[in-house]
Coordinates of C-alpha atoms in Angstrom, one line a residue:
M1 CA 21.5 11.7 0.1
D2 CA 18.7 13.4 2.2
E3 CA 15.8 15.2 0.4
R4 CA 17.4 18.7 0.4
E5 CA 20.6 17.3 -1.1
I6 CA 18.4 15.6 -4.1
L7 CA 16.4 18.6 -4.7
T8 CA 19.7 20.9 -4.9
R9 CA 21.2 18.4 -7.3
F10 CA 18.2 18.4 -9.3
R11 CA 18.1 22.3 -9.5
D12 CA 21.8 22.2 -10.1
G13 CA 21.0 19.8 -13.2
T14 CA 23.3 17.1 -11.8
L15 CA 20.3 14.8 -11.5
D16 CA 17.7 14.6 -14.1
R17 CA 14.2 14.5 -13.5
G18 CA 13.8 10.6 -13.5
Q19 CA 16.8 10.1 -11.1
A20 CA 15.4 12.7 -8.6
M21 CA 12.0 11.1 -8.8
A22 CA 13.5 7.6 -8.2
L23 CA 15.7 8.8 -5.2
L24 CA 12.8 10.7 -3.6
A25 CA 10.8 7.5 -3.9
G26 CA 7.3 9.4 -3.5
V27 CA 8.5 12.8 -2.6
V28 CA 7.4 15.6 -5.0
P29 CA 10.6 17.0 -6.5
A30 CA 9.4 20.4 -7.6
A31 CA 8.7 23.4 -5.4
V32 CA 5.3 24.0 -4.6
P33 CA 4.5 27.7 -4.5
V34 CA 2.3 28.8 -1.5
A35 CA -0.1 31.5 -2.0
A36 CA -1.5 33.5 0.9
G37 CA -4.2 31.4 2.4
A38 CA -4.2 28.8 -0.3
L39 CA -2.1 25.9 -1.3
A40 CA -1.4 25.4 -5.1
A41 CA -1.3 21.8 -6.5
P42 CA 1.8 19.8 -6.2
A43 CA 4.1 19.5 -9.3
A44 CA 3.9 15.8 -9.7
A45 CA 3.1 12.7 -8.0
A46 CA 5.9 10.1 -8.4
A47 CA 5.2 7.5 -5.5
P48 CA 5.3 3.9 -6.6
A49 CA 2.4 2.2 -4.6
V50 CA -0.5 -0.1 -4.9
P51 CA -2.2 -0.7 -8.2
A52 CA -5.3 0.8 -8.9
A53 CA -8.4 -1.1 -7.9
G54 CA -10.1 -3.0 -10.5
P55 CA -13.2 -5.2 -11.0
S56 CA -11.6 -8.2 -9.7
G57 CA -11.1 -6.7 -6.3
P58 CA -9.4 -4.0 -4.1
A59 CA -6.0 -2.8 -4.3
R60 CA -3.3 -4.3 -2.1
A61 CA -2.4 -2.4 1.0
T62 CA 1.0 -2.1 2.7
A63 CA 1.9 -0.7 6.0
A64 CA 1.5 3.0 6.7
P65 CA 4.6 5.3 6.0
T66 CA 7.2 6.0 8.6
P67 CA 9.0 9.2 9.1
A68 CA 12.3 7.5 8.0
A69 CA 14.3 9.3 5.3
P70 CA 13.2 8.2 1.7
A71 CA 15.4 5.6 0.1
V72 CA 15.8 4.4 -3.5
P73 CA 12.8 2.2 -4.2
S74 CA 13.3 -1.5 -5.1
G75 CA 10.0 -1.9 -7.1
G76 CA 7.8 -2.2 -4.0
E77 CA 4.9 0.0 -2.8
A78 CA 6.8 2.5 -0.6
G79 CA 4.4 4.7 1.5
A80 CA 1.1 3.8 -0.1
V81 CA -1.9 2.7 2.1
A82 CA -4.9 0.9 1.2
P83 CA -7.6 3.1 -0.4
V84 CA -10.8 4.1 1.7
A85 CA -14.2 4.1 -0.2
V86 CA -16.8 7.0 0.0
V87 CA -20.0 4.9 0.4
G88 CA -22.6 7.4 1.5
M89 CA -23.3 11.2 1.3
A90 CA -25.8 13.8 2.4
L91 CA -25.6 17.4 2.1
R92 CA -27.8 20.6 2.4
Q93 CA -26.6 23.9 1.2
P94 CA -28.1 27.3 0.4
Q95 CA -31.1 26.9 -2.2
A96 CA -30.2 23.2 -2.2
P97 CA -32.0 21.3 0.6
D98 CA -30.7 17.7 -0.4
T99 CA -27.7 16.0 -2.2
A100 CA -29.5 15.8 -5.7
A101 CA -30.1 19.7 -5.4
V102 CA -26.7 20.3 -4.5
W103 CA -25.5 18.5 -7.5
R104 CA -27.8 20.4 -9.8
Q105 CA -26.6 23.6 -8.3
L106 CA -22.9 22.8 -8.5
R107 CA -23.5 21.9 -12.5
R108 CA -25.1 25.4 -12.9
G109 CA -22.3 27.1 -10.7
H110 CA -24.6 30.2 -9.9
C111 CA -24.0 32.3 -6.8
T112 CA -26.5 31.7 -3.9
A113 CA -26.2 35.0 -2.0
S114 CA -29.3 36.2 -0.9
A115 CA -31.2 38.4 1.6
P116 CA -32.0 36.3 4.7
P117 CA -34.9 33.8 4.5
P118 CA -38.3 34.3 5.9
G119 CA -38.1 33.7 9.8
R120 CA -34.7 35.2 10.1
A121 CA -34.3 38.4 12.0
A122 CA -30.9 38.7 10.3
T123 CA -30.2 41.5 7.9
G124 CA -27.5 41.8 5.1
T125 CA -26.8 39.4 2.2
G126 CA -25.3 36.0 2.9
H127 CA -25.6 32.4 1.8
Y128 CA -28.4 31.1 3.9
L129 CA -30.1 27.6 4.6
D130 CA -33.9 27.6 4.9
A131 CA -35.9 26.6 7.8
V132 CA -33.0 26.2 10.3
Q133 CA -35.5 26.4 13.2
D134 CA -37.3 23.2 12.1
F135 CA -36.4 19.7 13.2
D136 CA -38.0 16.4 13.5
A137 CA -37.7 15.6 17.2
E138 CA -40.3 12.8 17.1
F139 CA -38.1 10.9 14.6
F140 CA -35.1 10.7 16.9
G141 CA -37.3 10.5 20.1
I142 CA -36.1 13.7 21.3
D143 CA -38.3 15.6 23.8
P144 CA -39.6 18.9 22.4
A145 CA -38.4 20.9 25.2
E146 CA -35.0 19.3 24.9
A147 CA -35.1 20.0 21.1
A148 CA -35.7 23.6 21.7
L149 CA -32.6 24.0 23.9
T150 CA -30.4 22.0 21.5
D151 CA -28.1 24.0 19.1
P152 CA -29.7 23.9 15.7
Q153 CA -26.2 23.0 14.2
E154 CA -26.3 19.7 16.1
R155 CA -30.0 19.1 15.3
L156 CA -29.1 19.8 11.5
F157 CA -26.1 17.6 11.8
L158 CA -28.1 14.7 13.3
E159 CA -30.6 14.6 10.5
T160 CA -27.7 14.9 7.8
A161 CA -25.8 12.1 9.6
W162 CA -28.9 9.8 9.4
E163 CA -29.5 10.6 5.8
A164 CA -25.8 9.8 5.0
L165 CA -25.9 6.5 6.8
E166 CA -29.2 5.6 5.0
D167 CA -27.5 6.6 1.7
A168 CA -24.8 3.9 2.6
G169 CA -27.3 1.4 3.7
C170 CA -25.9 1.5 7.1
T171 CA -28.8 2.2 9.8
G172 CA -30.1 -1.5 9.9
S173 CA -28.6 -4.9 10.3
R174 CA -25.7 -4.0 8.2
L175 CA -24.5 -1.3 11.0
D176 CA -24.8 -4.2 13.7
A177 CA -22.6 -6.3 11.3
L178 CA -19.7 -3.7 11.7
R179 CA -17.9 -5.5 14.3
T180 CA -14.5 -5.3 15.8
D181 CA -12.2 -8.2 16.2
D182 CA -13.5 -9.0 19.6
G183 CA -17.2 -8.9 18.2
T184 CA -18.3 -5.6 19.4
P185 CA -21.1 -4.4 16.9
R186 CA -21.8 -1.1 15.5
S187 CA -18.2 -0.1 15.2
L188 CA -18.5 3.2 13.4
G189 CA -16.7 6.4 14.3
V190 CA -18.1 9.9 14.0
Y191 CA -15.9 12.8 13.1
A192 CA -17.4 16.3 13.0
G193 CA -16.1 19.7 12.2
A194 CA -18.0 22.5 13.9
G195 CA -17.3 26.0 15.0
S196 CA -18.7 28.0 17.9
G197 CA -22.1 27.5 19.4
E198 CA -24.0 30.8 18.6
Y199 CA -27.3 29.5 19.6
A200 CA -26.2 30.0 23.2
L201 CA -25.4 33.7 22.5
L202 CA -28.9 34.3 21.5
A203 CA -30.2 32.6 24.6
A204 CA -27.8 34.7 26.8
A205 CA -29.3 37.9 25.0
A206 CA -32.8 36.6 25.5
A207 CA -32.2 35.9 29.1
G208 CA -31.2 39.5 29.8
E209 CA -34.7 40.6 28.4
P210 CA -37.7 41.0 30.8
G211 CA -39.0 37.6 31.5
G212 CA -36.1 36.1 29.6
S213 CA -34.9 33.7 32.2
G214 CA -35.1 30.1 31.8
P215 CA -32.8 27.0 31.0
M216 CA -29.9 27.8 28.9
P217 CA -28.5 25.7 25.9
R218 CA -24.9 24.5 26.0
S219 CA -22.2 26.6 24.1
D220 CA -19.8 23.7 23.5
T221 CA -19.8 21.5 20.4
W222 CA -18.5 18.2 21.8
S223 CA -22.1 16.8 21.7
L224 CA -22.2 17.4 17.9
A225 CA -20.6 14.1 17.1
N226 CA -21.6 12.2 20.6
R227 CA -25.3 12.8 19.9
V228 CA -25.1 10.6 16.8
S229 CA -23.1 8.0 18.5
A230 CA -25.3 8.0 21.5
L231 CA -28.6 7.7 19.6
L232 CA -27.3 5.0 17.3
R233 CA -25.4 3.0 20.2
L234 CA -22.3 3.2 18.2
T235 CA -19.0 2.0 19.6
G236 CA -16.5 3.6 17.5
P237 CA -14.6 6.9 18.4
G238 CA -16.7 10.2 18.5
L239 CA -14.8 13.4 18.0
T240 CA -15.8 17.2 17.4
L241 CA -12.8 19.3 15.8
D242 CA -12.6 23.1 15.3
T243 CA -9.8 24.2 13.1
A244 CA -11.8 26.8 11.3
E245 CA -12.5 26.2 7.6
S246 CA -10.1 23.1 7.7
S247 CA -12.1 21.3 10.4
V248 CA -13.8 18.6 8.2
L249 CA -10.6 17.8 6.4
V250 CA -8.8 17.5 9.6
A251 CA -11.6 15.3 10.8
L252 CA -11.3 13.2 7.5
H253 CA -7.5 12.8 8.2
H254 CA -8.3 11.4 11.8
A255 CA -11.2 9.1 10.5
L256 CA -8.8 7.7 7.8
A257 CA -6.2 6.9 10.6
A258 CA -8.6 5.3 12.9
L259 CA -9.8 3.0 9.9
R260 CA -6.3 1.9 9.2
R261 CA -5.5 1.2 12.7
G262 CA -8.8 -1.0 13.2
E263 CA -10.4 1.6 15.6
C264 CA -13.6 1.4 13.7
R265 CA -14.9 -0.5 10.7
A266 CA -16.4 2.5 9.1
A267 CA -16.6 6.1 9.8
L268 CA -18.9 9.2 9.3
V269 CA -17.1 12.5 8.8
G270 CA -19.0 15.7 8.3
G271 CA -19.5 19.3 9.4
V272 CA -22.1 22.2 9.8
R273 CA -22.1 25.9 10.2
L274 CA -25.2 28.2 10.9
L275 CA -25.1 32.0 11.0
L276 CA -27.3 32.4 14.3
H277 CA -25.7 35.4 15.9
P278 CA -24.8 38.8 14.5
S279 CA -21.3 38.2 15.5
G280 CA -20.9 35.6 12.9
R281 CA -22.1 37.5 10.0
Q282 CA -19.3 38.8 8.1
P283 CA -19.6 39.8 4.5
G284 CA -19.7 36.6 2.3
A285 CA -20.5 34.4 5.3
G286 CA -22.4 31.3 4.6
E287 CA -24.1 28.2 5.8
A288 CA -23.9 24.7 5.1
V289 CA -24.0 20.9 6.3
G290 CA -22.8 17.7 5.2
A291 CA -21.6 14.1 5.8
V292 CA -19.8 11.4 4.1
V293 CA -19.6 7.6 5.1
L294 CA -16.2 5.9 4.7
K295 CA -15.3 2.2 4.6
P296 CA -12.0 0.5 3.7
L297 CA -12.3 -0.4 0.0
A298 CA -11.9 -4.1 0.5
R299 CA -14.6 -4.0 3.1
A300 CA -17.0 -1.9 1.0
L301 CA -16.6 -4.4 -2.0
A302 CA -17.3 -7.4 0.1
D303 CA -20.4 -5.6 1.5
G304 CA -21.7 -4.9 -2.0
D305 CA -21.6 -1.2 -1.4
T306 CA -22.2 1.6 -4.0
V307 CA -18.6 3.4 -4.1
H308 CA -18.7 7.1 -5.0
C309 CA -14.9 7.5 -5.2
L310 CA -11.7 6.7 -3.2
I311 CA -9.8 8.7 -0.6
R312 CA -6.1 7.8 -1.3
G313 CA -4.2 10.0 1.0
S314 CA -4.3 12.9 3.6
A315 CA -2.2 15.2 5.8
F316 CA -2.6 18.4 7.8
G317 CA -0.5 20.8 9.8
H318 CA 0.0 24.4 10.6
V319 CA 1.2 26.4 7.9
P320 CA 2.5 30.1 8.6
A321 CA 1.1 32.8 6.4
G322 CA 3.2 33.6 3.4
P323 CA 5.9 31.7 1.6
D324 CA 8.5 30.1 3.9
A325 CA 11.7 28.9 1.9
A326 CA 13.3 27.3 4.8
C327 CA 10.9 24.6 5.4
R328 CA 8.0 25.0 3.1
P329 CA 5.2 23.3 5.3
A330 CA 2.7 23.4 2.8
E331 CA 5.0 21.3 0.5
R332 CA 5.4 18.9 3.2
L333 CA 1.7 18.4 3.7
V334 CA 1.4 17.6 -0.1
R335 CA 4.1 15.2 -0.1
A336 CA 2.9 13.4 2.9
A337 CA -0.7 13.0 1.2
L338 CA 0.9 11.9 -2.0
R339 CA 3.2 9.3 -0.4
E340 CA -0.1 7.5 0.7
S341 CA -1.9 8.0 -2.5
G342 CA 0.1 5.6 -4.9
P343 CA 0.9 6.0 -8.4
G344 CA -1.2 8.7 -10.3
T345 CA -1.2 10.7 -13.6
A346 CA 1.7 12.4 -14.6
A347 CA 0.1 15.7 -14.1
A348 CA -0.6 17.0 -10.5
P349 CA -4.4 16.3 -9.7
P350 CA -6.7 19.4 -10.0
V351 CA -7.1 21.2 -6.6
E352 CA -10.6 22.0 -5.2
D353 CA -10.3 24.6 -2.4
A354 CA -12.4 27.2 -0.7
A355 CA -12.6 29.4 -3.7
S356 CA -14.3 26.6 -5.6
V357 CA -17.2 26.7 -3.3
A358 CA -17.4 30.2 -2.6
A359 CA -20.2 31.0 -5.0
A360 CA -22.3 27.9 -3.4
V361 CA -21.7 28.3 0.2
G362 CA -20.0 31.6 0.8
D363 CA -17.5 31.4 3.7
A364 CA -19.1 28.5 5.5
G365 CA -16.6 28.4 8.4
A366 CA -16.3 24.7 9.6
A367 CA -18.5 23.5 6.8
T368 CA -16.3 24.7 4.0
G369 CA -14.1 21.8 4.1
M370 CA -17.2 19.5 3.7
A371 CA -18.4 21.5 0.8
V372 CA -15.0 21.3 -1.1
L373 CA -14.8 17.5 -0.4
A374 CA -18.4 17.0 -1.6
R375 CA -17.6 18.9 -4.8
A376 CA -14.5 16.7 -5.5
V377 CA -16.7 13.6 -4.8
F378 CA -19.2 14.7 -7.1
R379 CA -16.7 15.5 -9.9
L380 CA -15.0 12.0 -9.7
R381 CA -18.3 10.1 -9.4
H382 CA -19.8 11.7 -12.4
G383 CA -16.8 12.6 -14.4
T384 CA -18.0 16.0 -15.2
P385 CA -16.0 19.2 -15.0
L386 CA -17.8 21.7 -12.8
P387 CA -17.9 25.6 -13.2
R388 CA -15.5 27.4 -11.1
P389 CA -16.8 31.0 -10.7
G390 CA -14.1 33.3 -11.7
R391 CA -11.7 30.8 -12.8
E392 CA -11.5 28.3 -15.7
P393 CA -13.0 24.9 -15.2
A394 CA -10.4 22.5 -14.0
E395 CA -9.1 20.2 -16.7
E396 CA -10.3 16.7 -16.6
P397 CA -7.6 14.3 -18.0
D398 CA -9.0 11.6 -20.3
P399 CA -8.5 8.3 -18.4
A400 CA -8.0 6.5 -21.5
A401 CA -5.0 8.5 -22.2
T402 CA -3.4 8.4 -18.6
A403 CA -1.8 5.6 -16.6
G404 CA -4.7 5.6 -14.1
P405 CA -8.1 6.9 -12.9
R406 CA -8.9 10.4 -12.5
R407 CA -7.8 12.0 -9.3
A408 CA -8.6 15.4 -7.4
A409 CA -6.9 17.1 -4.6
V410 CA -9.0 18.9 -1.9
C411 CA -7.1 21.7 0.2
V412 CA -8.5 24.1 2.8
R413 CA -6.6 26.4 5.1
G414 CA -8.2 27.4 8.4
A415 CA -8.2 31.0 9.7
G416 CA -5.7 30.0 12.3
G417 CA -3.3 28.4 10.0
V418 CA -4.1 24.7 10.0
E419 CA -4.0 23.5 6.5
A420 CA -5.5 20.2 5.3
Y421 CA -4.8 18.3 2.1
A422 CA -6.4 15.1 0.6
V423 CA -6.0 13.2 -2.6
L424 CA -9.4 11.7 -4.1
E425 CA -9.5 9.0 -7.0
E426 CA -12.4 7.9 -8.9
Y427 CA -13.5 4.3 -8.8
A428 CA -12.6 3.2 -12.2
P429 CA -14.8 -0.1 -12.2
E430 CA -18.1 2.0 -11.8
R431 CA -17.2 3.6 -15.1
A432 CA -16.2 0.6 -17.1
A433 CA -19.7 -1.1 -16.9
P434 CA -23.4 -0.2 -16.1
P435 CA -24.5 -1.1 -12.5
P436 CA -25.8 -4.6 -12.4
Q437 CA -29.1 -3.6 -11.0
A438 CA -29.8 -1.2 -13.8
A439 CA -29.1 -3.8 -16.4
E440 CA -31.3 -6.2 -14.5
T441 CA -34.3 -3.6 -14.5
V442 CA -33.9 -3.1 -18.3
R443 CA -34.2 -6.8 -19.0
A444 CA -37.1 -7.5 -16.6
R445 CA -39.1 -4.7 -17.9
A446 CA -38.3 -5.7 -21.6
R447 CA -39.8 -9.2 -20.7
E448 CA -42.8 -7.6 -19.1
R449 CA -43.5 -5.5 -22.2
A450 CA -43.1 -8.5 -24.6
G451 CA -45.5 -10.6 -22.4
E452 CA -42.6 -13.0 -22.0
P453 CA -42.5 -15.5 -19.2
G454 CA -39.5 -15.6 -16.9
G455 CA -40.3 -12.3 -14.9
Q456 CA -38.4 -11.4 -11.7
E457 CA -39.4 -13.6 -8.7
A458 CA -41.0 -12.0 -5.8
E459 CA -39.1 -9.7 -3.2
L460 CA -39.9 -8.9 0.1
V461 CA -39.8 -5.0 0.4
L462 CA -39.9 -3.4 3.9
L463 CA -40.6 0.0 5.0
S464 CA -40.7 1.3 8.7
A465 CA -40.8 4.5 10.5
P466 CA -41.2 6.0 14.0
T467 CA -44.8 6.9 13.5
P468 CA -47.8 6.2 10.9
A469 CA -47.4 9.6 9.4
H470 CA -43.7 9.3 8.9
L471 CA -44.3 5.8 7.2
A472 CA -46.8 7.2 4.7
A473 CA -44.7 10.1 3.9
T474 CA -41.6 7.8 3.2
A475 CA -43.6 5.5 0.8
H476 CA -44.8 8.4 -1.2
R477 CA -41.1 9.6 -1.4
F478 CA -40.4 6.1 -2.7
A479 CA -43.2 6.0 -5.1
A480 CA -42.0 9.2 -6.5
F481 CA -38.4 7.8 -6.7
L482 CA -39.6 4.7 -8.6
T483 CA -41.6 6.6 -11.1
A484 CA -39.1 9.5 -11.8
P485 CA -37.4 9.7 -15.2
G486 CA -34.7 7.3 -15.8
P487 CA -34.4 3.5 -14.9
P488 CA -35.0 2.8 -11.1
P489 CA -32.8 0.4 -9.5
G490 CA -33.4 -3.2 -9.7
L491 CA -36.1 -4.6 -7.4
A492 CA -33.8 -7.3 -5.9
A493 CA -31.3 -4.7 -5.1
L494 CA -33.8 -2.2 -3.8
A495 CA -35.3 -4.8 -1.6
R496 CA -32.0 -6.2 -0.1
S497 CA -31.0 -2.3 0.4
L498 CA -34.2 -1.8 2.5
R499 CA -34.1 -5.0 4.2
T500 CA -30.4 -4.8 5.4
G501 CA -29.7 -1.2 5.4
R502 CA -32.7 0.4 7.1
A503 CA -33.5 0.5 10.8
A504 CA -36.5 -1.4 11.8
M505 CA -38.8 1.0 13.6
P506 CA -42.0 0.4 15.2
C507 CA -44.6 1.3 12.5
R508 CA -44.1 -1.1 9.7
Y509 CA -45.2 -1.9 6.1
A510 CA -44.3 -4.9 4.0
A511 CA -45.1 -6.0 0.6
L512 CA -44.1 -8.9 -1.9
A513 CA -43.4 -7.2 -5.1
T514 CA -42.5 -8.6 -8.6
D515 CA -41.8 -5.3 -10.3
T516 CA -41.1 -1.6 -9.5
D517 CA -44.1 -0.3 -11.3
R518 CA -46.8 -2.1 -9.3
L519 CA -44.8 -1.4 -6.1
A520 CA -44.7 2.3 -6.8
R521 CA -48.5 2.3 -7.2
R522 CA -49.0 0.5 -3.9
L523 CA -46.5 2.8 -2.0
A524 CA -48.4 5.9 -3.7
G525 CA -51.6 4.8 -2.1
L526 CA -50.3 4.0 1.4
A527 CA -52.2 5.8 4.1
P528 CA -51.0 6.1 7.8
E529 CA -53.8 3.7 8.7
D530 CA -52.0 1.0 6.6
A531 CA -49.2 1.0 8.8
T532 CA -48.6 -2.0 11.3
D533 CA -48.1 -0.1 14.7
L534 CA -46.1 -1.6 17.3
R535 CA -45.5 1.5 19.5
H536 CA -48.0 0.6 22.2
G537 CA -47.0 -3.1 23.1
G538 CA -47.7 -6.2 21.1
A539 CA -44.3 -6.6 19.5
D540 CA -43.1 -10.2 19.3
P541 CA -45.9 -11.3 21.5
L542 CA -44.4 -14.9 21.5
R543 CA -41.0 -13.6 22.4
L544 CA -39.6 -15.6 19.6
G545 CA -36.7 -13.2 19.5
A546 CA -35.5 -14.5 22.9
V547 CA -35.3 -18.0 21.7
P548 CA -32.0 -19.0 20.2
E549 CA -33.6 -21.6 17.9
T550 CA -35.5 -18.8 16.1
R551 CA -32.4 -17.8 14.2
A552 CA -32.1 -21.2 12.6
Y553 CA -36.0 -21.2 11.9
L554 CA -35.7 -17.8 10.3
A555 CA -32.8 -19.1 8.2
A556 CA -34.6 -22.1 7.2
L557 CA -37.6 -19.9 6.0
W558 CA -35.2 -17.8 3.8
A559 CA -33.5 -20.6 2.4
G560 CA -36.9 -22.0 1.2
R561 CA -38.0 -18.6 0.1
R562 CA -41.0 -18.4 2.5
L563 CA -41.4 -14.8 2.2
D564 CA -45.1 -14.8 3.4
Q565 CA -44.0 -16.1 6.7
L566 CA -40.9 -14.0 7.0
R567 CA -43.1 -10.8 6.3
D568 CA -45.6 -12.0 8.9
L569 CA -43.1 -12.3 11.8
W570 CA -41.3 -9.1 10.8
L571 CA -44.7 -7.2 10.9
A572 CA -45.3 -8.9 14.3
G573 CA -42.1 -7.3 15.8
V574 CA -39.7 -10.4 15.5
D575 CA -36.1 -9.2 15.3
V576 CA -34.7 -10.5 12.0
D577 CA -31.0 -10.3 11.1
W578 CA -31.5 -9.7 7.4
A579 CA -27.7 -9.0 6.8
A580 CA -27.0 -12.5 8.2
L581 CA -29.7 -14.3 5.9
E582 CA -28.3 -12.4 3.0
Q583 CA -24.9 -13.6 3.4
G584 CA -23.6 -15.7 0.5
R585 CA -26.3 -14.2 -2.2
S586 CA -24.7 -13.3 -5.4
G587 CA -25.7 -11.2 -8.5
A588 CA -27.5 -8.0 -8.8
G589 CA -29.4 -8.7 -5.7
A590 CA -26.4 -8.7 -3.4
V591 CA -25.5 -5.1 -4.0
V592 CA -26.7 -2.1 -1.9
V593 CA -27.8 0.9 -4.0
P594 CA -28.6 4.5 -2.8
L595 CA -32.1 5.1 -2.1
P596 CA -34.0 8.3 -1.1
P597 CA -33.8 8.9 2.9
S598 CA -36.5 8.6 5.2
A599 CA -39.0 11.6 5.3
F600 CA -38.7 14.0 8.1
L601 CA -41.8 15.7 9.4
R602 CA -40.3 18.8 10.8
S603 CA -41.7 21.6 13.3
T604 CA -40.3 24.5 14.7
H605 CA -38.2 24.3 17.9
W606 CA -36.7 27.5 19.1
L607 CA -36.0 29.4 22.1
G608 CA -39.5 30.5 23.6
G609 CA -40.8 29.9 20.1
G610 CA -39.5 33.0 18.8
P611 CA -37.9 33.4 15.3
T612 CA -34.6 32.8 14.1
R613 CA -32.2 35.5 14.3

């Protein structure tokens, strides 16, 4: 029997629900109503697939589904694919300048619509980001004149992509360690969603004014992803997509496929939208930017990454407006995503869509899908229902009373009819036990307060930045982080995350620390003149990095815990592959924890130095 006959017999009553579900082998048996411009949640997810990941390791993966007709299952894992982990995220939304502020705002659920911020020549209410004219060109080594001609969407995406990669611990030697089968390093793909480049329209208007001639910015968006790849010397695919509001979820689908085909070892997915020209300022329009970093779950666990949640399946396609009883294309997308997702709860996962984020970002164009995706990631990461303005909060099933972890679906329809759907799942081991680094911190501090011996051994903490001023600003940010309410990460995990996950830049600071309290005090007092500045020559004067025996020498120093010598060599500019040295380390110090991003020192870069419009 084909799918249509199974559904017909189920509706006629000749097949009961269990028989139909078994025959469909992962196809949702009940009709899914399609509302104009939005996709309702599927009636059920019934695909037998891989078991959920547990503390002992990742779920098993099988081959990707083929378009063959469904067959009666034989107890295997039909259609399911290996889960992909979200290991890093960075966001910026109206009235929320960073990821932590976005989370606080989502919990409050208030509307961010406002008048244009200072510096904007725009009129009318909208959902605006602050200071979009500002950019830290020096951090990325971009000439100020080039920065002024670069679309602010591209600049904002570049900063956000960097913050997401730092959140994932993936800008240093751990980035180099992402190698293809043939040994090519930095195998990270970049998939971006973006709309039209309105900055060029502003430039065209300015060129028509007296004295307005001059270089013109590009109007295309291909460089949005390619700029990130070029600056970081990435070797994975780079792709910018525009399917209107669904752009980021379509980009997500392509990134997941590339990871599963082995085209890259990790992927960055994100999107951006700015209202720079009057043509884009429709009622309720908004701005936002965000990015997530993805890795196959097995790789993320092996690397010691923090797993925010899992992506279990995705699909996209063109869905004509209004119900279509003949082919129900929206239903097809749901079934395709659920076939990849494996077994879930008896009820369909709650759906996050454009309406879920309308109060936070308005109609954010190509960034809408990013805002919807981030909302679902937050909800699963924290296990907290979020307000849904104008609607009841989504029900959060009790995982203890269900067959598996919590799930959520995300669905966004683009203005042109391209609709994308993905299924997310919480990473259950994160809920089962406190992070080891937090327990390590509590135990170490208890010993210190009691005056007991056995305190934590010294750890080598490294910070670097492009200039001494950047270094001091980053140090002060870390000092505030370590003294904020709540337990900080364990010292070993913090030190490892900085050594392996952050890029080594020319202005450096290194410290041997035995506890986070003393480290915070030292960082708070760091001044720009305390930096070891390698910008003007003097890096690795003995050219040790060019000698093959240096690697064995560094490994011997590490094995002998000669941290003083390793510190001095790194400060002298010797290239140290910290990820290679860390291999084989176990315990709390082997994990990578999310840390504050490097500090940006932004200044205005705009056409002719004029205001944003």
